[in-house]
Structure formats: C-alpha cells, structure tokens
PDB file of C-alpha atoms in Angstrom:
ATOM      1  CA  UNK A1342      17.696   4.538  -6.276  1.00 95.00           C
ATOM      2  CA  UNK A1343      14.389   5.502  -4.726  1.00 97.00           C
ATOM      3  CA  UNK A1344      14.557   5.943  -0.965  1.00 98.00           C
ATOM      4  CA  UNK A1345      11.711   6.799   1.355  1.00 98.00           C
ATOM      5  CA  UNK A1346      12.430   7.254   5.044  1.00 98.00           C
ATOM      6  CA  UNK A1347       9.591   7.772   7.508  1.00 98.00           C
ATOM      7  CA  UNK A1348      10.039   9.377  10.901  1.00 98.00           C
ATOM      8  CA  UNK A1349       7.970  10.845  13.699  1.00 98.00           C
ATOM      9  CA  UNK A1350       6.342   7.730  15.098  1.00 97.00           C
ATOM     10  CA  UNK A1351       6.129   6.994  18.784  1.00 97.00           C
ATOM     11  CA  UNK A1352       3.787   6.531  21.710  1.00 98.00           C
ATOM     12  CA  UNK A1353       1.030   9.116  22.083  1.00 98.00           C
ATOM     13  CA  UNK A1354      -2.019   9.373  24.319  1.00 98.00           C
ATOM     14  CA  UNK A1355      -5.536   9.126  22.907  1.00 98.00           C
ATOM     15  CA  UNK A1356      -6.824  12.478  21.716  1.00 98.00           C
ATOM     16  CA  UNK A1357      -3.360  13.894  21.136  1.00 98.00           C
ATOM     17  CA  UNK A1358      -1.596  14.720  17.876  1.00 98.00           C
ATOM     18  CA  UNK A1359       1.442  13.478  15.991  1.00 98.00           C
ATOM     19  CA  UNK A1360       3.074  14.445  12.713  1.00 98.00           C
ATOM     20  CA  UNK A1361       4.812  11.895  10.541  1.00 98.00           C
ATOM     21  CA  UNK A1362       7.389  12.826   7.930  1.00 98.00           C
ATOM     22  CA  UNK A1363       8.659  10.949   4.896  1.00 98.00           C
ATOM     23  CA  UNK A1364      11.926  12.088   3.361  1.00 98.00           C
ATOM     24  CA  UNK A1365      12.266  11.167  -0.310  1.00 98.00           C
ATOM     25  CA  UNK A1366      15.336  10.821  -2.517  1.00 98.00           C
ATOM     26  CA  UNK A1367      16.436   9.163  -5.725  1.00 97.00           C
ATOM     27  CA  UNK A1368      13.611  10.521  -7.850  1.00 97.00           C
ATOM     28  CA  UNK A1369      12.041  13.854  -8.752  1.00 97.00           C
ATOM     29  CA  UNK A1370       9.739  14.120  -5.761  1.00 97.00           C
ATOM     30  CA  UNK A1371       7.834  17.123  -7.088  1.00 96.00           C
ATOM     31  CA  UNK A1372       6.494  15.168 -10.064  1.00 95.00           C
ATOM     32  CA  UNK A1373       4.942  12.197  -8.246  1.00 95.00           C
ATOM     33  CA  UNK A1374       1.864  11.670  -6.162  1.00 96.00           C
ATOM     34  CA  UNK A1375       2.431  10.033  -2.788  1.00 97.00           C
ATOM     35  CA  UNK A1376       0.466   7.662  -0.557  1.00 98.00           C
ATOM     36  CA  UNK A1377       0.249   6.850   3.134  1.00 98.00           C
ATOM     37  CA  UNK A1378      -0.704   3.265   3.990  1.00 98.00           C
ATOM     38  CA  UNK A1379      -0.922   1.772   7.476  1.00 98.00           C
ATOM     39  CA  UNK A1380      -0.911  -1.671   9.043  1.00 98.00           C
ATOM     40  CA  UNK A1381      -2.222  -2.398  12.524  1.00 98.00           C
ATOM     41  CA  UNK A1382      -0.310  -5.042  14.475  1.00 97.00           C
ATOM     42  CA  UNK A1383      -1.041  -8.471  13.042  1.00 96.00           C
ATOM     43  CA  UNK A1384      -3.521  -7.052  10.523  1.00 97.00           C
ATOM     44  CA  UNK A1385      -3.642  -6.316   6.815  1.00 98.00           C
ATOM     45  CA  UNK A1386      -2.832  -3.202   4.865  1.00 98.00           C
ATOM     46  CA  UNK A1387      -5.114  -0.148   5.001  1.00 98.00           C
ATOM     47  CA  UNK A1388      -4.805   2.722   2.545  1.00 98.00           C
ATOM     48  CA  UNK A1389      -4.878   6.071   4.382  1.00 98.00           C
ATOM     49  CA  UNK A1390      -4.449   8.964   1.965  1.00 98.00           C
ATOM     50  CA  UNK A1391      -3.005  10.165  -1.325  1.00 97.00           C
ATOM     51  CA  UNK A1392      -1.762  13.563  -2.476  1.00 96.00           C
ATOM     52  CA  UNK A1393      -1.085  14.651  -6.036  1.00 94.00           C
ATOM     53  CA  UNK A1394       2.324  15.835  -7.182  1.00 95.00           C
ATOM     54  CA  UNK A1395       1.511  19.475  -6.504  1.00 95.00           C
ATOM     55  CA  UNK A1396      -0.748  19.006  -3.498  1.00 95.00           C
ATOM     56  CA  UNK A1397      -3.829  20.189  -5.346  1.00 95.00           C
ATOM     57  CA  UNK A1398      -5.714  16.912  -5.084  1.00 95.00           C
ATOM     58  CA  UNK A1399      -6.058  14.951  -1.860  1.00 97.00           C
ATOM     59  CA  UNK A1400      -8.167  11.963  -0.846  1.00 97.00           C
ATOM     60  CA  UNK A1401      -8.577  10.163   2.476  1.00 97.00           C
ATOM     61  CA  UNK A1402      -9.908   6.916   3.878  1.00 97.00           C
ATOM     62  CA  UNK A1403     -13.190   7.418   5.721  1.00 96.00           C
ATOM     63  CA  UNK A1404     -11.559   6.202   8.943  1.00 97.00           C
ATOM     64  CA  UNK A1405      -9.206   9.205   9.076  1.00 98.00           C
ATOM     65  CA  UNK A1406     -11.139  11.909   7.221  1.00 98.00           C
ATOM     66  CA  UNK A1407     -11.425  15.061   9.294  1.00 98.00           C
ATOM     67  CA  UNK A1408      -8.655  13.964  11.690  1.00 98.00           C
ATOM     68  CA  UNK A1409      -5.622  13.386   9.452  1.00 98.00           C
ATOM     69  CA  UNK A1410      -4.073  15.809   6.953  1.00 98.00           C
ATOM     70  CA  UNK A1411      -1.656  14.791   4.220  1.00 98.00           C
ATOM     71  CA  UNK A1412       0.633  17.474   2.845  1.00 98.00           C
ATOM     72  CA  UNK A1413       3.962  17.890   1.104  1.00 98.00           C
ATOM     73  CA  UNK A1414       6.842  20.321   0.782  1.00 98.00           C
ATOM     74  CA  UNK A1415       8.382  19.854  -2.634  1.00 98.00           C
ATOM     75  CA  UNK A1416      11.248  22.202  -1.768  1.00 98.00           C
ATOM     76  CA  UNK A1417      12.252  19.791   0.997  1.00 98.00           C
ATOM     77  CA  UNK A1418      11.344  16.535  -0.797  1.00 98.00           C
ATOM     78  CA  UNK A1419       9.200  15.664   2.177  1.00 98.00           C
ATOM     79  CA  UNK A1420       5.736  14.199   2.658  1.00 98.00           C
ATOM     80  CA  UNK A1421       3.782  14.690   5.879  1.00 98.00           C
ATOM     81  CA  UNK A1422       0.874  13.168   7.730  1.00 98.00           C
ATOM     82  CA  UNK A1423      -0.601  15.297  10.493  1.00 98.00           C
ATOM     83  CA  UNK A1424      -2.638  13.063  12.778  1.00 98.00           C
ATOM     84  CA  UNK A1425      -5.035  14.709  15.232  1.00 98.00           C
ATOM     85  CA  UNK A1426      -7.539  13.305  17.723  1.00 98.00           C
ATOM     86  CA  UNK A1427      -5.708  10.002  17.738  1.00 98.00           C
ATOM     87  CA  UNK A1428      -7.530   6.852  18.785  1.00 98.00           C
ATOM     88  CA  UNK A1429      -6.354   3.447  19.913  1.00 98.00           C
ATOM     89  CA  UNK A1430      -7.410   2.045  16.543  1.00 98.00           C
ATOM     90  CA  UNK A1431      -4.898   4.323  14.814  1.00 98.00           C
ATOM     91  CA  UNK A1432      -2.107   2.216  16.309  1.00 98.00           C
ATOM     92  CA  UNK A1433      -0.185   0.904  13.303  1.00 98.00           C
ATOM     93  CA  UNK A1434       2.960   0.984  11.254  1.00 98.00           C
ATOM     94  CA  UNK A1435       2.616   3.869   8.824  1.00 98.00           C
ATOM     95  CA  UNK A1436       4.243   3.561   5.405  1.00 98.00           C
ATOM     96  CA  UNK A1437       4.759   6.266   2.849  1.00 98.00           C
ATOM     97  CA  UNK A1438       4.844   5.155  -0.754  1.00 98.00           C
ATOM     98  CA  UNK A1439       5.575   6.707  -4.107  1.00 97.00           C
ATOM     99  CA  UNK A1440       2.941   6.522  -6.832  1.00 96.00           C
ATOM    100  CA  UNK A1441       3.561   4.353  -9.868  1.00 94.00           C
ATOM    101  CA  UNK A1442       4.201   6.509 -12.961  1.00 90.00           C
ATOM    102  CA  UNK A1443       1.324   6.834 -15.356  1.00 84.00           C
ATOM    103  CA  UNK A1444      -2.294   7.337 -14.431  1.00 78.00           C
ATOM    104  CA  UNK A1445      -3.138  10.120 -12.029  1.00 75.00           C
ATOM    105  CA  UNK A1446      -4.007   7.940  -9.060  1.00 81.00           C
ATOM    106  CA  UNK A1447      -1.898   4.881  -9.622  1.00 92.00           C
ATOM    107  CA  UNK A1448      -0.978   2.559  -6.739  1.00 96.00           C
ATOM    108  CA  UNK A1449       2.373   2.569  -4.922  1.00 97.00           C
ATOM    109  CA  UNK A1450       5.541   1.318  -6.553  1.00 96.00           C
ATOM    110  CA  UNK A1451       8.166   2.063  -3.881  1.00 97.00           C
ATOM    111  CA  UNK A1452       7.631   1.922  -0.124  1.00 98.00           C
ATOM    112  CA  UNK A1453       9.430   3.251   2.921  1.00 98.00           C
ATOM    113  CA  UNK A1454      10.365   1.027   5.844  1.00 98.00           C
ATOM    114  CA  UNK A1455       7.524   2.345   8.011  1.00 98.00           C
ATOM    115  CA  UNK A1456       7.239   4.092  11.364  1.00 98.00           C
ATOM    116  CA  UNK A1457       5.263   2.735  14.312  1.00 98.00           C
ATOM    117  CA  UNK A1458       2.585   4.828  15.952  1.00 98.00           C
ATOM    118  CA  UNK A1459       1.184   3.562  19.236  1.00 98.00           C
ATOM    119  CA  UNK A1460      -1.842   5.282  20.726  1.00 98.00           C
ATOM    120  CA  UNK A1461      -2.108   4.366  24.379  1.00 97.00           C
ATOM    121  CA  UNK A1462      -2.676   5.976  27.733  1.00 94.00           C
TER     122      UNK A1462
ATOM    123  CA  UNK B 975     -16.701   1.587  -0.901  1.00 95.00           C
ATOM    124  CA  UNK B 976     -15.441  -1.263  -3.056  1.00 97.00           C
ATOM    125  CA  UNK B 977     -14.851  -4.437  -1.044  1.00 98.00           C
ATOM    126  CA  UNK B 978     -11.996  -6.749  -2.007  1.00 98.00           C
ATOM    127  CA  UNK B 979     -11.908 -10.434  -1.157  1.00 98.00           C
ATOM    128  CA  UNK B 980      -9.089 -12.932  -1.665  1.00 98.00           C
ATOM    129  CA  UNK B 981      -9.024 -16.685  -1.812  1.00 98.00           C
ATOM    130  CA  UNK B 982      -7.661 -18.724  -0.329  1.00 97.00           C
ATOM    131  CA  UNK B 983      -6.804 -16.887   2.879  1.00 97.00           C
ATOM    132  CA  UNK B 984      -3.777 -19.151   3.204  1.00 97.00           C
ATOM    133  CA  UNK B 985      -2.151 -21.967   1.336  1.00 96.00           C
ATOM    134  CA  UNK B 986       0.703 -24.383   1.782  1.00 96.00           C
ATOM    135  CA  UNK B 987       2.882 -25.136  -1.207  1.00 95.00           C
ATOM    136  CA  UNK B 988       6.201 -26.701  -2.095  1.00 95.00           C
ATOM    137  CA  UNK B 989       9.187 -25.205  -3.849  1.00 95.00           C
ATOM    138  CA  UNK B 990       8.592 -25.483  -7.575  1.00 95.00           C
ATOM    139  CA  UNK B 991       4.807 -25.448  -7.317  1.00 96.00           C
ATOM    140  CA  UNK B 992       2.638 -23.212  -9.470  1.00 97.00           C
ATOM    141  CA  UNK B 993       0.502 -21.063  -7.199  1.00 97.00           C
ATOM    142  CA  UNK B 994      -2.600 -19.054  -8.055  1.00 98.00           C
ATOM    143  CA  UNK B 995      -4.295 -16.510  -5.795  1.00 98.00           C
ATOM    144  CA  UNK B 996      -7.679 -15.016  -6.598  1.00 98.00           C
ATOM    145  CA  UNK B 997      -8.926 -11.514  -5.841  1.00 98.00           C
ATOM    146  CA  UNK B 998     -12.507 -10.383  -6.341  1.00 98.00           C
ATOM    147  CA  UNK B 999     -13.953  -6.875  -6.286  1.00 98.00           C
ATOM    148  CA  UNK B1000     -17.484  -6.108  -5.111  1.00 98.00           C
ATOM    149  CA  UNK B1001     -18.059  -4.130  -8.300  1.00 98.00           C
ATOM    150  CA  UNK B1002     -16.306  -3.726 -11.614  1.00 98.00           C
ATOM    151  CA  UNK B1003     -12.935  -1.985 -11.430  1.00 97.00           C
ATOM    152  CA  UNK B1004     -11.766  -2.400 -15.034  1.00 96.00           C
ATOM    153  CA  UNK B1005      -8.071  -3.280 -14.711  1.00 96.00           C
ATOM    154  CA  UNK B1006      -7.293  -0.937 -11.784  1.00 96.00           C
ATOM    155  CA  UNK B1007      -5.844  -3.699  -9.659  1.00 97.00           C
ATOM    156  CA  UNK B1008      -2.445  -4.023  -8.012  1.00 98.00           C
ATOM    157  CA  UNK B1009      -0.662  -6.847  -6.189  1.00 98.00           C
ATOM    158  CA  UNK B1010       1.809  -6.583  -3.317  1.00 98.00           C
ATOM    159  CA  UNK B1011       4.044  -9.021  -1.468  1.00 98.00           C
ATOM    160  CA  UNK B1012       4.900  -8.646   2.199  1.00 98.00           C
ATOM    161  CA  UNK B1013       7.279 -10.663   4.325  1.00 97.00           C
ATOM    162  CA  UNK B1014       7.071 -10.642   8.121  1.00 95.00           C
ATOM    163  CA  UNK B1015       8.415  -7.460   9.658  1.00 95.00           C
ATOM    164  CA  UNK B1016       9.119  -5.898   6.267  1.00 97.00           C
ATOM    165  CA  UNK B1017       7.514  -3.223   4.146  1.00 98.00           C
ATOM    166  CA  UNK B1018       5.296  -4.350   1.290  1.00 98.00           C
ATOM    167  CA  UNK B1019       6.838  -4.789  -2.132  1.00 98.00           C
ATOM    168  CA  UNK B1020       4.915  -3.820  -5.239  1.00 98.00           C
ATOM    169  CA  UNK B1021       4.587  -6.593  -7.804  1.00 98.00           C
ATOM    170  CA  UNK B1022       1.934  -5.741 -10.372  1.00 98.00           C
ATOM    171  CA  UNK B1023      -0.232  -2.820 -11.406  1.00 97.00           C
ATOM    172  CA  UNK B1024      -2.976  -2.462 -14.025  1.00 96.00           C
ATOM    173  CA  UNK B1025      -3.857  -6.100 -13.316  1.00 97.00           C
ATOM    174  CA  UNK B1026      -1.035  -7.531 -15.405  1.00 98.00           C
ATOM    175  CA  UNK B1027       1.878  -5.072 -15.677  1.00 96.00           C
ATOM    176  CA  UNK B1028       5.001  -6.004 -13.722  1.00 97.00           C
ATOM    177  CA  UNK B1029       6.629  -3.343 -11.602  1.00 96.00           C
ATOM    178  CA  UNK B1030      10.243  -2.616 -12.408  1.00 94.00           C
ATOM    179  CA  UNK B1031      12.594  -5.365 -11.274  1.00 95.00           C
ATOM    180  CA  UNK B1032       9.890  -7.931 -10.537  1.00 97.00           C
ATOM    181  CA  UNK B1033      10.762 -11.343 -11.975  1.00 97.00           C
ATOM    182  CA  UNK B1034       8.639 -12.791 -14.747  1.00 97.00           C
ATOM    183  CA  UNK B1035       7.617 -15.767 -12.612  1.00 97.00           C
ATOM    184  CA  UNK B1036       4.942 -13.423 -11.295  1.00 98.00           C
ATOM    185  CA  UNK B1037       2.003 -12.752 -13.555  1.00 98.00           C
ATOM    186  CA  UNK B1038      -1.392 -11.186 -13.159  1.00 98.00           C
ATOM    187  CA  UNK B1039      -4.596 -11.378 -15.114  1.00 98.00           C
ATOM    188  CA  UNK B1040      -8.225 -10.387 -14.994  1.00 98.00           C
ATOM    189  CA  UNK B1041     -10.553  -7.500 -15.566  1.00 98.00           C
ATOM    190  CA  UNK B1042     -13.832  -6.291 -14.151  1.00 98.00           C
ATOM    191  CA  UNK B1043     -14.347  -8.107 -10.854  1.00 98.00           C
ATOM    192  CA  UNK B1044     -12.146 -11.200 -10.975  1.00 98.00           C
ATOM    193  CA  UNK B1045      -8.355 -11.237 -10.902  1.00 98.00           C
ATOM    194  CA  UNK B1046      -5.558 -13.719 -10.356  1.00 98.00           C
ATOM    195  CA  UNK B1047      -1.925 -13.605  -9.306  1.00 98.00           C
ATOM    196  CA  UNK B1048       0.159 -16.560 -10.430  1.00 98.00           C
ATOM    197  CA  UNK B1049       3.630 -17.569  -9.323  1.00 97.00           C
ATOM    198  CA  UNK B1050       4.897 -19.970 -11.946  1.00 95.00           C
ATOM    199  CA  UNK B1051       7.485 -21.831  -9.863  1.00 93.00           C
ATOM    200  CA  UNK B1052       7.500 -21.075  -6.160  1.00 95.00           C
ATOM    201  CA  UNK B1053      10.911 -20.358  -4.671  1.00 95.00           C
ATOM    202  CA  UNK B1054      11.908 -20.042  -1.001  1.00 93.00           C
ATOM    203  CA  UNK B1055      11.954 -16.244  -1.229  1.00 94.00           C
ATOM    204  CA  UNK B1056       8.310 -16.227  -2.398  1.00 96.00           C
ATOM    205  CA  UNK B1057       6.874 -17.431   0.902  1.00 93.00           C
ATOM    206  CA  UNK B1058       5.029 -14.336   2.077  1.00 97.00           C
ATOM    207  CA  UNK B1059       1.609 -12.708   2.304  1.00 98.00           C
ATOM    208  CA  UNK B1060       0.112 -11.315  -0.885  1.00 98.00           C
ATOM    209  CA  UNK B1061      -2.390  -8.466  -1.057  1.00 98.00           C
ATOM    210  CA  UNK B1062      -4.480  -7.096  -3.893  1.00 98.00           C
ATOM    211  CA  UNK B1063      -5.622  -3.463  -4.020  1.00 98.00           C
ATOM    212  CA  UNK B1064      -8.175  -1.705  -6.170  1.00 98.00           C
ATOM    213  CA  UNK B1065      -7.503   1.847  -7.290  1.00 96.00           C
ATOM    214  CA  UNK B1066     -10.543   2.365  -9.472  1.00 96.00           C
ATOM    215  CA  UNK B1067     -12.218   4.661  -6.964  1.00 95.00           C
ATOM    216  CA  UNK B1068     -11.578   6.264  -3.600  1.00 95.00           C
ATOM    217  CA  UNK B1069     -11.068   5.055  -1.002  1.00 95.00           C
ATOM    218  CA  UNK B1070      -8.561   2.627  -2.396  1.00 96.00           C
ATOM    219  CA  UNK B1071      -9.079  -0.724  -0.692  1.00 97.00           C
ATOM    220  CA  UNK B1072      -6.913  -3.771  -0.076  1.00 98.00           C
ATOM    221  CA  UNK B1073      -7.908  -7.379   0.076  1.00 98.00           C
ATOM    222  CA  UNK B1074      -7.385  -9.207   3.386  1.00 98.00           C
ATOM    223  CA  UNK B1075      -4.297 -11.017   2.160  1.00 98.00           C
ATOM    224  CA  UNK B1076      -3.263 -14.553   1.240  1.00 98.00           C
ATOM    225  CA  UNK B1077      -0.486 -16.153   3.242  1.00 98.00           C
ATOM    226  CA  UNK B1078       1.702 -18.556   1.285  1.00 97.00           C
ATOM    227  CA  UNK B1079       3.758 -20.859   3.464  1.00 94.00           C
ATOM    228  CA  UNK B1080       5.886 -23.939   3.081  1.00 87.00           C
ATOM    229  CA  UNK B1081       4.242 -27.347   2.887  1.00 86.00           C
TER     230      UNK B1081
END
C-alpha cells in the first residue's frame, strides 16, 4: 500500500532554513509526480509545489517562489522541500502527496500524515 | 491566479441526508477539479478528480459533477464518518488553488 512519511519539521527562527523529507513506499516512486501542500493552524489547504517524475518540471506557489526548492532522489524514493528565508507565515503542517495517475499535472491521490513547521523567534 | 470559492462555508445535516456542496472557479477550468475530505487533526483524503472520477476506494455515495466554472460534490446519504471539511482544488493552471472549504457538521 502507498505510504508517505514526512520528516524534518520543527521550530525554526525567522530567516533560517529547514529541509523537509518525504519517504515513499508501496509504489514506483520514480514514475510519479509529487506535491507539497501546507496548512496553517486553523486555516485551509494551500498548494506549495509540484515536481514531475524525473524532476525536469517544477512549479511553485507565488508565496514560496524563490525561497523554497522542491527536489527528489529517485534512488532513495525520497521527496524534499528545502525552505529558506523562513517567515512566520510559513508556519504550517506540510504534507507530501503523490500525484494521481494520468494527466501530467494531476492532483494528489495519496497523502502523508504531515510534519509541523513552526517559524518563531 | 484562479480563485476558487465554495458554498456554503458550513452546513449542518443529519445522518441520512443528501448533501450538496458547490465550488466555483473564477475562470473556466474545463473538468480539472478535485475534491478532498479532511477530518480534524488528520491528513486530507482524496475523493474525486477530473470533476467526477472517484479515487480508488472511495465509496459511490460520493459523486461530483460540473465543468467550466461550476462544480458540485454530492454525498447521497450522509453517514457519521462523513462529518468533515471538504475542499475543492483546481489543477487547470499553476498555481493550483484550493477553495476555502465547507465544514459539514451534525445537526
């Protein structure tokens, strides 16, 4: 069965960096695009970024463009989110999600349990 | 960016009720619309993609319809496990955007 396990969250000061990881199993990771989606406390869902199966195509939300970098290591079945210049408004639970089979930029079908990032001094 | 709105923002319903949630896009998105369910403290669960296609394992009491700018999610007979918040998401163009959510609670 598909399993996605995020890690790397924690408390970080504004302006600092953090890298999230998402370990995937139960499917052929190297053949699926992957998403990051976040949810601020008490708020709705916000799409963050998507990466194609081979890493050749990447798109970001405007709110994180230039500060966050999505990447993947298909040899390790792992998705990453490098977050730089963190702001208080980046405080959220971050979910990784597998892309639905089919069209190139389909929405998520399976989600991880999420990892909490808190940006605070 | 494409803006997504949902109505109502919340609703109260009874077990067995038929429930309909509406999602509207600020511009046409063909059928590039997905629906998600989220319970408190849990990760979202994917329900529907391509406006009307059920994700694997999702019961047939959930159905979706619509195209262009107006979409609906229907739960045919509400069960206790269906009380949750429901989100729509467009994936016609980047950045993908979610609606603000509709909270379904018990009357």
